[in-house]
Amino acid sequence: MKYIFRFILIFFFVLPEVSFAEWEDEKTLSWDKVEVNAHLSSNGTLSVEEIQSIRFNGDWRGPYRHYDFKRGQSIDLISVEKLGKDKIWRILDEGDTETKDRYSFSNKKELKIRSREDNDPPFQDEVLTYRIKLEYRNILTKHEEKGAYEINHDFLARDRKDSIRKFQLNLNWDKEWEHPKGRKDFHFESSKPLVPSEFYVYSSEFFFLPEKNGTWTGPGPSYFLENWYNTDEMVFWKRAAIVIVSHVFCFLLFYLLSFTFLRWKSKKLNLSPKDVLSYLRKNSAESIAIQFDLKKVSSVFLGRLVAEGKIQIHQAGGLVEFVLLVSKDSLTKSEKEILDKLFVDSDRTTDVEIKKYYKKKHGYFSLHSEVYSRYSKEANSFESKFFSRWLLFSLILFPLVNFIFYGYPIFLHILVPYAFILFAYMILSFVFSIFDWVPLSNLKLNNQKDYFLKRSLRLPELITGVLLLLITYNLFEIENSFALFLSAFLFMFFFYYIPVASEIDDQWLVFVKKKLKDAIKDYIQNGDLSELSGKDSMDFVALGLYNEILKRHKEKNDASHLLVLSGIGSIEIENEGRKQKRSSRIKTSSVDSGSSASEKSFSGGGGTSAGGGASVSWDTLDGLSEFSAGSRPTSSGSSSSRSGSSSSSSSGGGSMGGW
């Protein structure tokens, strides 16, 4: 066993070092000479020509050059040329670096030149010479107190792993610039090789003569504006402050627009009888009860089935008897699923038999939960109609404001890539918002605790943020990528978590519900009820407006086809503690139902879909609203969760090597 262990140690630690050492000896890169010719124009642009003679050994694909510059500065690549064996310069084409003698300049920072195909033999002490022409903009710094412009530029790449045998710099400037010592140009040539840690920064002040002499009439030279958002000393918490400010502004703006929208809609929203009929046709009595926060949705469910002649309910001798009058195949899917759990053995049963059955089976049945869970999705469609305003804000308003407050100043010189990222964010946000909107809304209806937890986590939006982080990693510095990721995540957190957003949503729904209920009440009082049938009667029970039907029939005697309730003192579904108080509000007698006022019965004999004379007291239905059998399942357990850079005062520099 010990020999095996030794073999593993040798294999993983000794052999790799030997092979890597040999590989490093075979693959080397150095610069025979780097010559830089630079010119400072009167408009402040620094034109640079780099001539690099690079000695390759090994299977290098070619050289690369990374340029560093501050935010607010920019660089334009003019051309890349290669010196041929005939001593003639040839311009290379930009494009796919999978092809030899092509180059890529990604993000206006990293230049890659392809010098060798993968199937070509490795370089053997081969020297390739390239000429790179480019222009730096906004590299000067202006000192207002002196009236001078300062250049502080690194003409080499300090981040490199190989030496430069000879370095030469030739710098000159236009006649509009005056050097403090009267120089017309500058020349430097190294006397010894430059090791990887050595670089060359030229720093000097210049006076712009037209400005100094008072003859300046044009725009003058461009210079780097040292301000709060593009300094190298700007740390992450400052960027985070920008993000927070943008989010607060977004949220306050949305809050203001939402309430302005509500006030405007309160005057503009007028529902016609056609709207009322459309709503009643598209929504079942159960979903209406859920939408209007009535607790007795199961009572409405049983009452509707009795009115439609599908079941009978009798109460006698302390028992409540249920009788199924139709084949289960004729029931809707939701009705069948619920009645399968109610009629467990036959088409006739009692409340006592149901309880014995679930006790024996160690199961649990809750009529309210069964009805609520199956009709909540239908009820949720009422709320989902107003999802578009949330989507509109998420996809348009936030990216726009966030771009103005955060993206524009930081990514001033690369607006196109940042616009692409915003577009990607909008697409991803749209996809994931659609993905999780319905499940979260259902949780809101069924389980407030789970809804709170899942809505605060917002896993799909977190995935969006991670994807944004991956997208931006190669485009910008890592701290900017992290700031952008934090921006997207904080927005999702603020927007979906802060109670104010939920308050706006709730107020809007309450407003719409009130308008709708008022419109339906007005329709009952003044509309043409002949278009309705007995099937619609339970809609008014669910809305708590059945007494309005009784009033309408008493006044105009034209609503008999909607009267399926007999002798009810009050049919509005109330909590147990309020029932006695409200029962004295309206006293009515039996109307076209053949029952006495004292019966307080719900009958199928007064409508077009009668249940064969079946009747049940409303008090019985009210009591059955909380009917359950067996022991409620319990669960236990809980879970919880807790939740070297360097900078330079000069422009230019960067890194270079092979790839």
XYZ file of C-alpha atoms in Angstrom:
659
model
C 0.000 0.000 0.000
C 2.831 2.379 0.839
C 4.360 1.854 -2.622
C 1.098 2.804 -4.245
C 0.953 5.936 -2.120
C 4.537 6.859 -3.103
C 3.715 6.290 -6.767
C 0.750 8.654 -6.479
C 2.925 11.327 -4.866
C 5.535 10.997 -7.613
C 2.885 11.064 -10.348
C 1.096 14.167 -9.075
C 3.977 16.241 -7.715
C 7.283 15.243 -9.281
C 6.407 14.382 -12.887
C 4.341 17.534 -13.533
C 7.201 19.728 -12.345
C 9.615 17.996 -14.673
C 7.294 18.172 -17.664
C 6.325 21.789 -16.980
C 9.966 22.752 -16.623
C 10.802 21.150 -19.936
C 7.774 22.806 -21.529
C 8.771 26.200 -20.206
C 12.292 25.751 -21.575
C 10.906 24.985 -24.991
C 8.301 27.789 -25.084
C 9.801 31.247 -24.656
C 9.050 34.768 -25.856
C 11.078 37.971 -25.646
C 11.409 41.319 -27.413
C 14.545 42.114 -29.367
C 13.405 45.711 -29.709
C 10.391 47.908 -28.973
C 10.366 51.272 -30.725
C 7.635 53.815 -29.951
C 7.074 56.924 -32.089
C 4.492 59.275 -30.566
C 3.039 62.652 -31.485
C 0.907 64.977 -29.328
C -1.431 66.968 -31.551
C -2.924 70.351 -30.773
C -6.334 68.825 -30.036
C -4.885 66.735 -27.220
C -4.805 63.418 -29.104
C -1.705 61.269 -28.645
C -0.854 59.297 -31.801
C 1.351 56.281 -31.091
C 3.208 53.915 -33.388
C 4.584 50.787 -31.707
C 7.130 48.670 -33.587
C 7.691 45.377 -31.775
C 10.272 42.782 -32.809
C 9.312 39.608 -30.962
C 11.393 36.411 -30.734
C 9.260 33.246 -30.493
C 10.219 29.724 -29.411
C 7.516 27.079 -29.078
C 3.914 26.628 -30.106
C 2.752 30.222 -29.619
C -0.251 31.330 -31.618
C 0.965 34.914 -31.705
C 1.452 38.064 -29.611
C -1.091 39.995 -27.617
C -1.142 43.546 -26.254
C -3.480 44.781 -23.487
C -3.924 48.557 -23.135
C -4.866 50.268 -19.898
C -6.629 53.606 -19.671
C -8.884 55.390 -17.219
C -12.635 55.705 -17.436
C -13.377 58.745 -19.541
C -10.357 58.061 -21.755
C -10.467 56.100 -25.000
C -8.228 54.438 -27.535
C -8.698 53.956 -31.294
C -6.763 51.296 -33.177
C -5.764 52.647 -36.589
C -3.961 49.677 -38.146
C -1.851 46.585 -37.517
C 0.992 45.803 -39.939
C 3.452 42.936 -40.266
C 6.942 43.200 -41.696
C 7.459 40.553 -44.350
C 10.655 38.746 -45.214
C 10.984 41.129 -48.170
C 11.088 44.049 -45.689
C 7.698 45.357 -46.854
C 4.979 46.285 -44.369
C 1.640 44.549 -45.000
C -1.615 45.648 -43.346
C -3.400 42.838 -41.504
C -7.171 42.389 -41.559
C -9.309 42.431 -38.436
C -11.443 39.344 -37.953
C -11.434 35.778 -36.749
C -8.130 34.983 -35.036
C -8.501 31.342 -36.068
C -6.936 32.465 -39.353
C -3.259 33.325 -39.636
C -2.252 36.984 -40.073
C -5.523 38.316 -38.677
C -6.103 40.242 -35.468
C -8.894 41.016 -33.029
C -9.279 44.082 -30.823
C -11.911 43.145 -28.238
C -13.463 45.770 -25.971
C -10.993 48.343 -27.300
C -8.483 47.014 -24.808
C -6.973 43.713 -25.885
C -5.203 43.184 -29.192
C -4.534 39.603 -30.344
C -2.587 38.765 -33.509
C -2.589 35.276 -35.026
C 0.920 34.420 -36.277
C 0.801 30.643 -36.548
C -1.760 27.978 -37.430
C -2.365 25.172 -34.928
C -1.080 22.549 -37.339
C 2.060 24.539 -38.227
C 5.376 23.493 -36.644
C 6.340 25.388 -33.455
C 8.480 28.509 -33.706
C 12.224 27.962 -33.510
C 13.935 31.201 -32.514
C 11.872 33.104 -35.081
C 11.594 36.910 -34.983
C 8.365 38.571 -36.137
C 8.003 42.350 -36.381
C 4.689 44.187 -36.066
C 3.761 47.874 -36.327
C 0.707 48.987 -34.358
C -0.800 52.430 -34.897
C -3.303 53.845 -32.456
C -4.602 57.068 -30.906
C -5.231 57.914 -27.261
C -7.862 60.513 -26.383
C -8.413 62.518 -23.210
C -5.074 61.519 -21.705
C -4.051 65.048 -20.667
C -4.857 66.424 -17.237
C -5.540 70.129 -16.921
C -4.303 72.188 -13.949
C -6.522 75.255 -13.853
C -4.398 77.120 -11.289
C -1.314 76.869 -13.528
C -3.078 76.972 -16.857
C -1.030 73.932 -17.827
C -1.767 70.502 -19.269
C 0.052 67.454 -17.961
C 0.846 64.229 -19.787
C 1.635 61.213 -17.638
C 1.765 58.233 -19.973
C 3.305 54.764 -19.802
C 4.702 53.883 -23.233
C 5.417 50.285 -22.247
C 3.456 47.387 -20.760
C 4.361 46.953 -17.117
C 2.438 43.688 -16.832
C 4.591 41.316 -18.858
C 6.603 38.182 -18.147
C 9.491 38.653 -20.561
C 12.347 41.095 -21.066
C 12.936 43.783 -23.705
C 16.510 43.944 -24.980
C 16.197 47.456 -26.371
C 13.568 50.175 -25.904
C 13.394 53.438 -27.805
C 10.926 56.347 -27.460
C 10.605 59.257 -29.895
C 8.048 61.877 -28.807
C 7.227 65.205 -30.469
C 4.347 67.649 -30.367
C 2.636 70.357 -32.385
C 3.874 73.931 -32.281
C 0.819 74.983 -30.248
C 2.361 73.207 -27.247
C 5.097 74.893 -25.205
C 7.383 72.747 -23.044
C 8.503 74.449 -19.763
C 12.153 73.883 -20.754
C 11.656 74.933 -24.350
C 12.047 71.445 -25.818
C 10.642 70.665 -29.241
C 10.775 66.887 -28.879
C 11.953 64.104 -26.600
C 14.102 61.036 -27.247
C 14.988 58.112 -24.988
C 16.911 54.903 -25.658
C 17.599 52.224 -23.057
C 21.210 51.393 -22.308
C 20.457 47.911 -21.004
C 17.692 45.310 -21.305
C 14.458 46.003 -19.460
C 13.368 43.228 -17.122
C 9.609 42.384 -16.856
C 9.103 44.648 -13.822
C 10.473 47.755 -15.597
C 8.333 50.209 -17.545
C 8.671 53.716 -18.896
C 6.414 56.639 -17.975
C 6.887 60.039 -19.583
C 5.553 62.848 -17.434
C 5.701 66.550 -18.249
C 3.640 69.742 -18.255
C 2.767 71.687 -21.392
C 1.246 75.093 -21.975
C -1.261 75.542 -24.755
C 0.005 78.748 -26.414
C -3.280 79.981 -27.959
C -4.865 79.740 -24.546
C -1.845 81.262 -22.800
C -1.624 84.210 -25.224
C -5.343 84.888 -25.191
C -5.771 84.115 -28.894
C -7.700 80.888 -28.301
C -11.025 80.824 -30.154
C -11.630 77.122 -30.821
C -12.647 74.296 -28.542
C -9.064 73.740 -27.414
C -7.381 70.444 -26.608
C -9.371 67.598 -25.096
C -8.313 66.494 -21.653
C -9.197 64.023 -18.979
C -11.806 65.449 -16.606
C -10.866 64.358 -13.103
C -14.242 63.907 -11.422
C -16.025 61.759 -8.900
C -16.961 58.882 -11.154
C -13.847 58.135 -13.220
C -10.929 58.426 -10.817
C -8.814 55.410 -10.025
C -9.392 56.096 -6.330
C -13.127 55.536 -6.696
C -13.766 52.483 -4.502
C -16.602 50.028 -4.753
C -18.793 51.554 -2.037
C -19.057 54.733 -4.081
C -20.323 52.755 -7.034
C -22.712 50.927 -4.734
C -24.000 54.320 -3.547
C -24.777 55.217 -7.157
C -26.685 51.965 -7.531
C -28.695 52.570 -4.363
C -29.541 56.136 -5.406
C -30.744 54.922 -8.787
C -32.908 52.255 -7.157
C -34.416 54.676 -4.662
C -35.179 57.095 -7.469
C -36.720 54.305 -9.556
C -38.844 53.120 -6.708
C -40.075 56.580 -5.678
C -40.840 57.385 -9.294
C -42.779 54.150 -9.658
C -44.612 54.839 -6.381
C -45.607 58.299 -7.590
C -46.665 57.091 -11.039
C -48.689 54.230 -9.554
C -50.761 56.441 -7.285
C -51.172 59.013 -10.018
C -52.415 56.180 -12.200
C -54.876 55.093 -9.506
C -56.273 58.594 -9.088
C -56.635 58.989 -12.843
C -58.298 55.602 -13.233
C -60.715 56.322 -10.430
C -62.257 58.945 -12.702
C -61.855 57.141 -16.025
C -62.829 53.547 -15.227
C -66.488 53.107 -16.176
C -67.776 49.544 -16.468
C -70.747 48.967 -18.740
C -73.414 46.211 -18.412
C -71.493 44.404 -21.155
C -68.393 44.411 -18.932
C -70.439 43.054 -16.036
C -71.913 40.221 -18.091
C -68.484 39.390 -19.515
C -67.026 39.145 -16.018
C -69.860 36.913 -14.742
C -69.585 34.634 -17.769
C -65.812 34.206 -17.473
C -65.664 33.558 -13.734
C -67.263 30.821 -11.697
C -69.072 31.575 -8.455
C -66.196 29.995 -6.534
C -63.528 32.156 -8.169
C -65.661 35.257 -7.587
C -65.892 34.361 -3.895
C -62.092 34.050 -3.752
C -61.520 37.300 -5.598
C -63.743 39.222 -3.234
C -62.207 37.702 -0.100
C -65.294 35.826 0.999
C -64.337 33.027 3.384
C -67.235 30.704 2.583
C -66.149 29.640 -0.885
C -66.959 26.004 -0.052
C -70.528 27.023 0.866
C -70.871 28.683 -2.528
C -69.506 25.529 -4.175
C -72.081 23.260 -2.465
C -74.899 25.721 -3.074
C -74.084 25.913 -6.772
C -74.104 22.128 -7.119
C -77.498 21.977 -5.387
C -78.862 24.757 -7.611
C -77.629 22.935 -10.724
C -79.240 19.681 -9.572
C -75.996 17.786 -9.221
C -76.259 16.950 -5.515
C -78.794 16.995 -2.667
C -78.024 17.893 0.914
C -80.423 17.016 3.779
C -80.017 17.618 7.466
C -81.965 15.426 9.864
C -81.381 13.809 13.231
C -78.039 15.484 13.734
C -76.649 14.095 10.453
C -75.953 15.833 7.164
C -76.664 13.578 4.202
C -75.082 14.094 0.780
C -76.600 12.532 -2.345
C -74.985 12.566 -5.782
C -77.703 12.991 -8.439
C -75.655 12.802 -11.651
C -72.915 10.665 -13.109
C -69.405 11.782 -12.203
C -68.523 11.749 -15.891
C -70.829 14.721 -16.399
C -68.946 16.793 -13.785
C -66.146 19.206 -14.496
C -62.626 18.157 -13.583
C -62.546 20.280 -10.409
C -66.010 19.118 -9.331
C -65.126 15.470 -9.893
C -61.850 15.717 -7.933
C -63.623 17.261 -4.940
C -66.681 14.983 -4.969
C -64.440 11.899 -5.312
C -63.118 12.767 -1.877
C -66.591 13.515 -0.525
C -68.418 10.454 -1.883
C -65.793 7.903 -0.958
C -67.843 4.642 -1.095
C -71.104 5.345 -2.920
C -73.342 8.084 -4.291
C -74.874 8.592 -0.854
C -73.024 9.389 2.359
C -73.168 11.446 5.573
C -70.773 13.713 7.374
C -70.277 11.061 10.065
C -69.382 8.384 7.492
C -66.875 10.691 5.830
C -65.143 11.394 9.132
C -65.012 7.677 10.005
C -63.532 6.907 6.592
C -60.661 9.393 6.846
C -60.011 8.472 10.472
C -59.687 4.824 9.466
C -57.431 5.665 6.521
C -55.345 8.112 8.629
C -56.033 10.685 5.966
C -57.239 14.248 5.976
C -59.976 16.031 4.028
C -60.870 19.725 4.186
C -63.721 20.894 1.985
C -62.564 24.504 2.131
C -58.964 23.631 1.151
C -60.070 21.384 -1.699
C -62.367 24.002 -3.210
C -59.940 26.848 -2.606
C -56.940 25.112 -4.158
C -58.793 24.148 -7.341
C -60.481 27.463 -8.027
C -57.634 29.744 -6.916
C -55.905 29.513 -10.324
C -59.065 30.702 -12.019
C -59.372 33.489 -9.476
C -55.775 34.451 -10.047
C -56.509 35.300 -13.689
C -58.344 38.349 -12.376
C -55.096 39.670 -10.876
C -52.809 38.591 -13.709
C -54.478 41.070 -16.082
C -52.571 43.829 -14.310
C -49.199 42.113 -14.611
C -48.310 44.146 -17.706
C -47.675 47.334 -15.732
C -45.169 45.510 -13.526
C -43.532 44.017 -16.596
C -43.402 47.395 -18.291
C -41.610 48.919 -15.322
C -39.196 46.007 -15.006
C -38.220 45.978 -18.674
C -38.166 49.659 -19.583
C -38.223 52.120 -16.714
C -35.601 50.520 -14.493
C -32.967 49.819 -17.190
C -33.382 53.347 -18.521
C -33.009 55.112 -15.175
C -30.273 52.758 -14.050
C -28.382 53.465 -17.260
C -28.626 57.226 -16.712
C -27.524 57.093 -13.069
C -25.023 54.272 -13.226
C -24.131 52.966 -16.649
C -23.609 56.182 -18.579
C -20.834 57.793 -16.499
C -18.967 54.568 -15.764
C -19.117 53.032 -19.240
C -18.996 56.289 -21.166
C -16.461 55.041 -23.677
C -18.142 51.686 -24.387
C -21.827 52.495 -24.701
C -22.554 49.848 -27.323
C -21.511 46.855 -25.170
C -23.435 48.250 -22.207
C -26.529 48.761 -24.352
C -26.192 45.132 -25.395
C -26.080 44.106 -21.731
C -29.213 46.104 -20.988
C -30.950 44.397 -23.876
C -29.838 40.995 -22.576
C -31.095 41.949 -19.127
C -34.504 42.879 -20.501
C -34.841 39.596 -22.393
C -33.758 37.488 -19.425
C -35.926 39.449 -17.026
C -38.933 38.940 -19.276
C -38.350 35.177 -19.544
C -37.814 34.611 -15.838
C -40.634 36.929 -14.799
C -43.050 34.925 -16.911
C -41.555 31.735 -15.502
C -42.219 32.527 -11.851
C -45.183 34.914 -11.927
C -47.958 32.305 -11.827
C -46.421 30.066 -9.122
C -45.811 33.044 -6.867
C -49.322 34.358 -7.354
C -50.743 30.955 -6.474
C -48.631 30.918 -3.316
C -50.030 34.329 -2.430
C -53.507 32.863 -2.525
C -52.700 29.646 -0.669
C -49.731 30.088 1.632
C -48.708 33.550 2.722
C -45.556 32.345 4.509
C -44.173 30.438 1.534
C -45.126 33.327 -0.709
C -43.100 35.741 1.436
C -40.030 33.503 1.470
C -40.060 32.629 -2.211
C -40.809 36.143 -3.330
C -37.873 37.528 -1.328
C -35.487 34.925 -2.748
C -36.560 35.401 -6.382
C -34.400 32.573 -7.666
C -34.995 33.234 -11.370
C -33.945 36.874 -11.035
C -30.864 35.736 -9.120
C -30.023 33.520 -12.093
C -30.447 36.562 -14.309
C -27.959 38.450 -12.159
C -25.453 35.599 -12.346
C -25.759 35.500 -16.128
C -25.165 39.251 -16.232
C -22.047 38.761 -14.124
C -20.758 36.139 -16.561
C -21.566 38.361 -19.541
C -19.710 41.360 -18.142
C -16.689 39.492 -16.794
C -14.690 39.757 -20.004
C -15.978 43.204 -20.950
C -15.041 45.273 -17.947
C -13.006 45.105 -14.759
C -14.294 42.594 -12.232
C -15.354 45.290 -9.770
C -17.585 46.860 -12.412
C -19.069 43.469 -13.208
C -19.827 42.902 -9.560
C -21.368 46.352 -9.255
C -23.609 45.634 -12.238
C -24.625 42.300 -10.742
C -25.387 44.004 -7.415
C -27.435 46.585 -9.300
C -29.667 43.945 -10.924
C -30.045 41.951 -7.729
C -30.816 44.974 -5.527
C -33.465 46.097 -7.957
C -35.179 42.714 -7.820
C -34.903 42.699 -4.038
C -36.287 46.212 -3.566
C -38.989 45.898 -6.174
C -40.377 42.548 -5.107
C -39.656 42.664 -1.379
C -40.488 46.121 -0.036
C -44.099 46.171 1.233
C -44.850 49.422 -0.613
C -44.941 47.582 -3.939
C -47.360 45.039 -2.536
C -49.403 47.881 -1.054
C -49.738 49.538 -4.459
C -50.754 46.234 -5.987
C -53.317 45.581 -3.260
C -54.783 49.089 -3.495
C -55.155 48.725 -7.252
C -56.981 45.406 -6.873
C -59.210 46.776 -4.132
C -60.043 49.730 -6.343
C -60.914 47.508 -9.317
C -62.970 45.171 -7.165
C -64.938 48.049 -5.683
C -65.633 49.507 -9.117
C -66.676 46.115 -10.403
C -68.925 45.394 -7.464
C -70.551 48.825 -7.753
C -71.107 48.234 -11.471
C -72.725 44.836 -10.807
C -74.931 46.349 -8.091
C -76.032 49.086 -10.483
C -76.724 46.458 -13.137
C -78.952 44.506 -10.728
C -80.915 47.656 -9.903
C -81.288 49.081 -13.404
C -80.132 46.523 -15.992
C -81.934 43.896 -18.056
C -81.770 40.688 -15.961
C -83.417 38.553 -18.631
C -79.991 37.699 -20.036
C -79.143 35.901 -16.790
C -80.243 32.445 -15.683
C -80.491 30.507 -12.456
C -76.893 29.420 -12.924
C -75.857 33.006 -12.334
C -77.638 33.259 -8.994
C -74.674 31.891 -7.041
C -72.475 34.594 -8.543
C -74.528 37.150 -6.643
C -74.333 35.015 -3.500
C -70.526 34.964 -3.868
C -70.504 38.743 -4.322
C -72.745 39.251 -1.290
C -75.347 40.922 -3.519
C -78.185 38.397 -3.394
C -80.278 40.768 -1.299
C -80.113 43.180 -4.242
C -81.819 40.503 -6.369
C -84.554 40.207 -3.734
C -85.024 43.978 -3.733
C -85.166 44.110 -7.518
C -87.844 41.387 -7.635
C -89.869 43.059 -4.899
C -89.812 46.357 -6.806
C -90.232 45.137 -10.427
C -91.243 41.469 -10.114
C -88.882 40.419 -12.940
C -86.176 38.360 -11.208
C -88.009 35.136 -10.285
C -85.667 33.074 -12.488
C -82.770 34.139 -10.247
C -84.441 33.305 -6.932
C -83.038 30.052 -5.653
C -82.998 31.171 -2.018
C -86.165 30.985 0.073
C -86.978 33.077 3.093
C -83.441 34.150 3.862
C -83.011 36.871 6.424
C -79.497 37.557 5.183
C -77.597 35.569 2.608
C -74.324 37.502 2.622
C -71.550 35.161 3.717
C -70.282 36.398 7.036
C -67.986 35.316 9.819
C -69.735 33.438 12.606
C -69.486 36.358 15.022
C -71.194 38.789 12.642
C -73.945 36.536 11.305
C -76.475 37.265 14.040
C -75.981 40.985 13.738
C -76.506 41.104 9.964
C -79.485 38.760 9.895
C -81.751 41.588 10.995
C -80.745 43.961 8.209
C -83.167 42.693 5.568
C -86.387 40.762 6.157
C -88.017 39.216 3.104
C -90.717 36.690 2.485
C -90.768 33.714 0.203
C -90.843 34.772 -3.420
C -91.970 32.332 -6.122
C -90.347 29.411 -4.405
C -93.183 27.623 -2.681
C -91.448 27.679 0.702
C -92.265 29.504 3.862
C -90.122 32.264 5.228
C -89.252 30.252 8.308
C -87.629 27.430 6.341
C -84.487 29.369 5.493
C -83.873 26.780 2.791
C -81.764 26.730 -0.315
C -83.804 25.078 -3.039
C -83.345 23.978 -6.581
C -87.021 24.430 -7.361
C -86.925 28.102 -8.273
C -84.423 28.184 -11.114
C -83.945 26.801 -14.567
C -81.390 24.279 -13.340
C -83.358 22.967 -10.405
C -82.211 20.025 -8.381
C -85.437 18.080 -8.269
C -86.860 19.908 -5.280
C -83.797 19.321 -3.136
C -83.392 21.754 -0.310
C -80.930 22.474 2.442
C -80.810 25.240 5.013
C -78.272 27.979 4.457
C -77.158 27.555 8.050
C -76.219 23.954 7.174
C -74.196 25.073 4.160
C -72.613 27.780 6.258
C -71.582 25.198 8.816
C -70.203 22.881 6.136
C -67.866 25.584 4.875
C -65.297 24.494 7.461
C -66.098 20.775 7.194
C -63.027 18.546 7.553
C -62.318 14.918 8.327
C -59.273 13.092 9.683
C -56.185 14.558 11.339
C -54.412 17.510 9.780
C -50.867 16.521 8.755
C -48.109 18.275 10.665
C -44.482 18.916 9.823
C -41.529 19.870 11.907
C -38.035 21.097 11.379
C -36.668 24.343 10.174
C -33.823 25.590 8.175
C -32.005 28.843 8.135
C -29.255 30.417 6.131
C -26.733 33.152 6.656
C -25.998 34.884 4.455
C -4.946 42.470 -4.861
C -5.594 45.283 -7.142
C -3.201 47.974 -8.184
C -3.681 51.363 -9.755
C -1.482 53.866 -11.508
C -1.681 57.609 -11.866
C -0.515 57.358 -15.466
C -2.378 56.482 -18.627
C -1.227 53.850 -21.087
C 0.698 50.810 -19.908
C -1.118 47.505 -19.810
C 0.319 44.098 -20.594
C 1.735 42.171 -23.524
C 2.984 38.700 -24.307
C 1.987 35.613 -26.279
C -1.087 33.437 -26.418
